[in-house]
C-alpha atoms as one frame of an Amber mdcrd trajectory, in Angstrom:
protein
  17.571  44.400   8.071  19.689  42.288  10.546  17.257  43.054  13.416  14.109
  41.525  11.868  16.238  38.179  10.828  17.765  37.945  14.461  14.850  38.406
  15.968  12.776  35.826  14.629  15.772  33.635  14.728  16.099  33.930  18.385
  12.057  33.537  18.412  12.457  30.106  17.006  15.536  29.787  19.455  13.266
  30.308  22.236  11.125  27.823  21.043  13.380  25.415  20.804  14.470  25.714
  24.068  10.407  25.515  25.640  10.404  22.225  23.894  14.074  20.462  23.903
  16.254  21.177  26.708  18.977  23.368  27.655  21.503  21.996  25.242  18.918
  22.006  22.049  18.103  25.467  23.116  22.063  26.286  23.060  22.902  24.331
  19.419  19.798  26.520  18.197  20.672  29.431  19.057  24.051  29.112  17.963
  22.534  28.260  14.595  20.390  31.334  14.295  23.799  32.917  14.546  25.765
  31.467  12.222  22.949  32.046   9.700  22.596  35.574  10.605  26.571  35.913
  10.186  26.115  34.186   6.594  23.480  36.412   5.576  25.639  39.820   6.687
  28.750  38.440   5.731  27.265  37.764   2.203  26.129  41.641   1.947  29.485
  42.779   3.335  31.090  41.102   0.461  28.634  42.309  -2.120  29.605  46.196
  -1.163  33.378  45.222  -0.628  33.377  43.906  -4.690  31.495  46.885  -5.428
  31.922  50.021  -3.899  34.102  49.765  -0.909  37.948  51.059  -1.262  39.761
  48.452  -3.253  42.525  48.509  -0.877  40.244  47.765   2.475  38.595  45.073
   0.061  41.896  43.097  -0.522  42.225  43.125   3.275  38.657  42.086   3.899
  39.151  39.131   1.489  42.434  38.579   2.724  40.970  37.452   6.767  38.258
  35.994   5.001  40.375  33.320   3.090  42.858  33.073   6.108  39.794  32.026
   7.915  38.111  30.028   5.293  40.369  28.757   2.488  37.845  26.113   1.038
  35.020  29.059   0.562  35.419  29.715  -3.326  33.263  33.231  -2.776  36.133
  34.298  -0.753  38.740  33.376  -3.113  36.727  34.745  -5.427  36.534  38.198
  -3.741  40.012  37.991  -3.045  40.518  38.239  -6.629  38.446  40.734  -8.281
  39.842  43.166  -5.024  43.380  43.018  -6.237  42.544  43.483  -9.689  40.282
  46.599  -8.354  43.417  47.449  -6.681  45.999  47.812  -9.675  47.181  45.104
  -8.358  46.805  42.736 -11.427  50.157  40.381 -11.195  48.481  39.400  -7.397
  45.451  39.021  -8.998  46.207  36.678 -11.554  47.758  34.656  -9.168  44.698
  34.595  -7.026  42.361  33.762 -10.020  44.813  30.806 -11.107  44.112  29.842
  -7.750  40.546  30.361  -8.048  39.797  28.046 -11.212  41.815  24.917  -9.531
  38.857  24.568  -6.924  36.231  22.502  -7.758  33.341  25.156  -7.836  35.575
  26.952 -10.769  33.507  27.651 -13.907  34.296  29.105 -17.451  33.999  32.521
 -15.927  36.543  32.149 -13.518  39.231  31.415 -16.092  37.768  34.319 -17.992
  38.454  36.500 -15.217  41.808  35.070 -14.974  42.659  35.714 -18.442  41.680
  39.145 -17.893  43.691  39.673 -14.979  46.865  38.210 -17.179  46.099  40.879
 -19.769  46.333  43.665 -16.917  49.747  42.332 -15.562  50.646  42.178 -19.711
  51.319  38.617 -19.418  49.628  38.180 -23.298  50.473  34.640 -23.816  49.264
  32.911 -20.770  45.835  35.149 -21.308  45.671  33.092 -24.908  46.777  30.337
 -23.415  43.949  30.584 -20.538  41.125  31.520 -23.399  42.325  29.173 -25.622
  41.315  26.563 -22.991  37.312  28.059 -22.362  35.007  26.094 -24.220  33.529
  26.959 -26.935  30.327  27.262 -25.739  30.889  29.369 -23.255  29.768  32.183
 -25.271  30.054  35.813 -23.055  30.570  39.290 -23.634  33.650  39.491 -21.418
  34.775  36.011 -23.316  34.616  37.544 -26.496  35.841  41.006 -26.133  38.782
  39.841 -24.540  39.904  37.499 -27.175  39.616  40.410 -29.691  42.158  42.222
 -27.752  43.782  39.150 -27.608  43.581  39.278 -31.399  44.769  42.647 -31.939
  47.705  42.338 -29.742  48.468  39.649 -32.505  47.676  41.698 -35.587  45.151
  38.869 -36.447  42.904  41.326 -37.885  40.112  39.305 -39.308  39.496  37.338
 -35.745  39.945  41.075 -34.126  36.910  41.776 -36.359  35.403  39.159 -36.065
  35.204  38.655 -32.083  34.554  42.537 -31.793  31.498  42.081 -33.633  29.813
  38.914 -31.699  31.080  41.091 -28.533  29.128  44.241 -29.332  26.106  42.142
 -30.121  26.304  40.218 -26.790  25.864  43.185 -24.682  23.069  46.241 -24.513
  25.978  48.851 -23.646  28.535  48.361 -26.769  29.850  51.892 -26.695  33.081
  50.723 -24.898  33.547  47.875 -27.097  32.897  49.671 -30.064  35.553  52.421
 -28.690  37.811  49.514 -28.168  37.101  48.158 -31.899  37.570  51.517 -33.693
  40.995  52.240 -31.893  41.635  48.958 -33.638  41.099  50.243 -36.933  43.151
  53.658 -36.174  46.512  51.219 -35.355  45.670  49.851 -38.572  45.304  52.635
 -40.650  41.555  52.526 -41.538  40.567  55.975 -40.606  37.333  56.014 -42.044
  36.275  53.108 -40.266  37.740  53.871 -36.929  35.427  57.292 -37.494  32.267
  55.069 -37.750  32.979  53.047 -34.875  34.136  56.003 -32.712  30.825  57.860
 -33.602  28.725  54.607 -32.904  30.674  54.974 -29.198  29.578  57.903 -28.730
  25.965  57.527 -30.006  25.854  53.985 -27.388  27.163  56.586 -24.248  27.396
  60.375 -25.051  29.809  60.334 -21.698  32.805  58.777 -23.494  34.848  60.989
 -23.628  37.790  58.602 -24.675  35.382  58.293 -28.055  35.198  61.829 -28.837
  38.697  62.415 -28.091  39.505  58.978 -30.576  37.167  60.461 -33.155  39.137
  63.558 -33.347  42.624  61.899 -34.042  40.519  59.697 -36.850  39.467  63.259
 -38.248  42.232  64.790 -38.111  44.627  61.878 -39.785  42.601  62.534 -42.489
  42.720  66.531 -42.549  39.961  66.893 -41.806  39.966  69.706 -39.011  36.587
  70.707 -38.179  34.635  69.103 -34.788  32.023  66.828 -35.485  28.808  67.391
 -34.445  28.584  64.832 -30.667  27.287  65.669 -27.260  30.348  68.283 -26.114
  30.319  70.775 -23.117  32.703  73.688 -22.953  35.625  72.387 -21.474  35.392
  68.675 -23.426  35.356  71.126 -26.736  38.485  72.748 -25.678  40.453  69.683
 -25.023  39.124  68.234 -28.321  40.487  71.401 -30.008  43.722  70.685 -28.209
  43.856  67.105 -29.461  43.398  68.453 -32.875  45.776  71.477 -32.863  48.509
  68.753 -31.875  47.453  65.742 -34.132  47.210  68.966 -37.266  51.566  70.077
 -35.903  52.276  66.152 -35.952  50.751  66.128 -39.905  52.866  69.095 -40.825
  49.598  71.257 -40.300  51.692  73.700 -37.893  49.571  76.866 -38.921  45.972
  75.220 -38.631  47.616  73.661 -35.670  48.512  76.933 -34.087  45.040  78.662
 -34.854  43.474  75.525 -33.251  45.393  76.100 -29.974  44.304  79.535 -29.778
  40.597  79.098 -30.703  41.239  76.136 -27.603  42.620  78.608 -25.160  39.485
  80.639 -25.531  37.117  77.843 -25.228  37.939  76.893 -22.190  36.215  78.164
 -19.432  39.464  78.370 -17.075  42.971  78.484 -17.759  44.283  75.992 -20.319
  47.859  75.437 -19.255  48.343  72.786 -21.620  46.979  74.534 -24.746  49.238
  77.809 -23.876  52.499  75.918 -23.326  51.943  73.997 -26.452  51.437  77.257
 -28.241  54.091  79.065 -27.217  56.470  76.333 -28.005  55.348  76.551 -31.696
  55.537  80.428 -31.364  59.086  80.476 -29.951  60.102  78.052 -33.032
């Protein structure tokens, strides 16, 4: 795609020069750079925020606001990379410097209050939502104050921001995951199984649903699998989770069968299953 753009660039460049001078021709030429450089070093950031190694990304960034500090793209980029990276406390920092610039808009200090939630700082996070307006109404906005909420045991507003979360976005099954995990802390199994199953239903792939569903199940004896999208090995482990959550109940027969229906479910060798049973063989 750069070839095409450079070459009618230096067309026009060639132009320029038939018709202004030697020094026209030069300033136009090094325009139809610089715009060529804008348009590839646009694209290079797109891929560096999305699939590139969040490590080289931080680094990328990193020259690019060294070079450019006023560029809010950059900063930006900068940002999201080191939260990519693990690197959440440097990425908070980064998006507290992002939402000072001018350019900064309600989404930047959502991102920021996301990064604080990742480097556990909980109270600045509130602090930084607290602060969004009101009608800045997002998906990201909204399903972070509920977590926000639930760190707080504020139940109802947990609920309540869940709810305008999952019906801000067309893929709600992590949400909803998120939401019914919420109800399991609490105590409300049976509604922690609806929400777990309306995961699963939203993204069959989740397999952090299936294996949440289980522990709902199974805090309420009830030790059978449910009837979700499963191959062989994803049944195994959700026997496993099972076997264990049926020893923690007092269960330590139905847990043991469990383990041993689990061993020879899986299609390879289940280390985890066969240590677990022999330690509840060997007392």
């Amino acid at each position: 795609m750069r070839h095409p753009i450079l070459l009618a660039l230096c067309v026009a460049g060639v132009t320029a020069v038939a018709g202004c001078g030697e020094k026209n021709a030069n300033d136009t030429v090094e325009r139809a750079f610089e715009d060529v450089d804008a348009l590839d070093g646009n694209d290079i950031s797109d891929v560096m925020l999305t699939v590139a190694d969040p490590n080289e990304a931080v680094t990328y960034f990193q020259r690019a606001t060294a070079k450019d500090p006023d560029r809010i793209d950059h900063q930006r980029g900068l940002a999201a990379s080191l939260v990519r990276a693990k690197r959440a406390t440097e990425g908070a920092s980064a998006w507290g410097k992002v939402v000072k610039m001018p350019e900064a808009t309600a989404d930047d200090s959502v991102e920021q209050a996301d990064a604080l939630i990742r480097a556990g700082d909980w109270a600045a996070a509130e602090k930084v939502l607290d602060a969004v307006p009101p009608t800045h109404e997002t998906f990201k906005r909204y399903r972070l104050e509920a977590i926000v909420a639930d760190s707080n045991k504020e139940w109802k507003k947990a609920d309540s921001f869940y709810e305008i979360a999952v019906g801000l976005t067309t893929t709600p099954g992590a949400v909803m995951n998120n939401w019914g995990y919420s109800k399991l802390t609490r105590g409300d199994y049976p509604a922690a199984e609806r929400l777990f199953s309306d995961a699963i239903r939203q993204d069959p792939a989740l397999f952090t649903a299936k294996n949440n569903l289980i522990l709902a199940r199974s805090a309420q004896r009830d030790y059978t699998l449910p009837v979700i999208p499963m191959d062989q090995s994803e049944r195994a482990q959700l026997l496993h989770t099972m076997a264990l959550s049926a020893v923690k109940q007092g269960d330590v027969e139905t847990g043991k069968s469990l383990l041993r229906e689990a061993i020879d479910t899986h299609p390879q060798h289940f280390e985890a299953a066969v240590r677990s049973l022999r330690a509840l063989e060997n007392g």
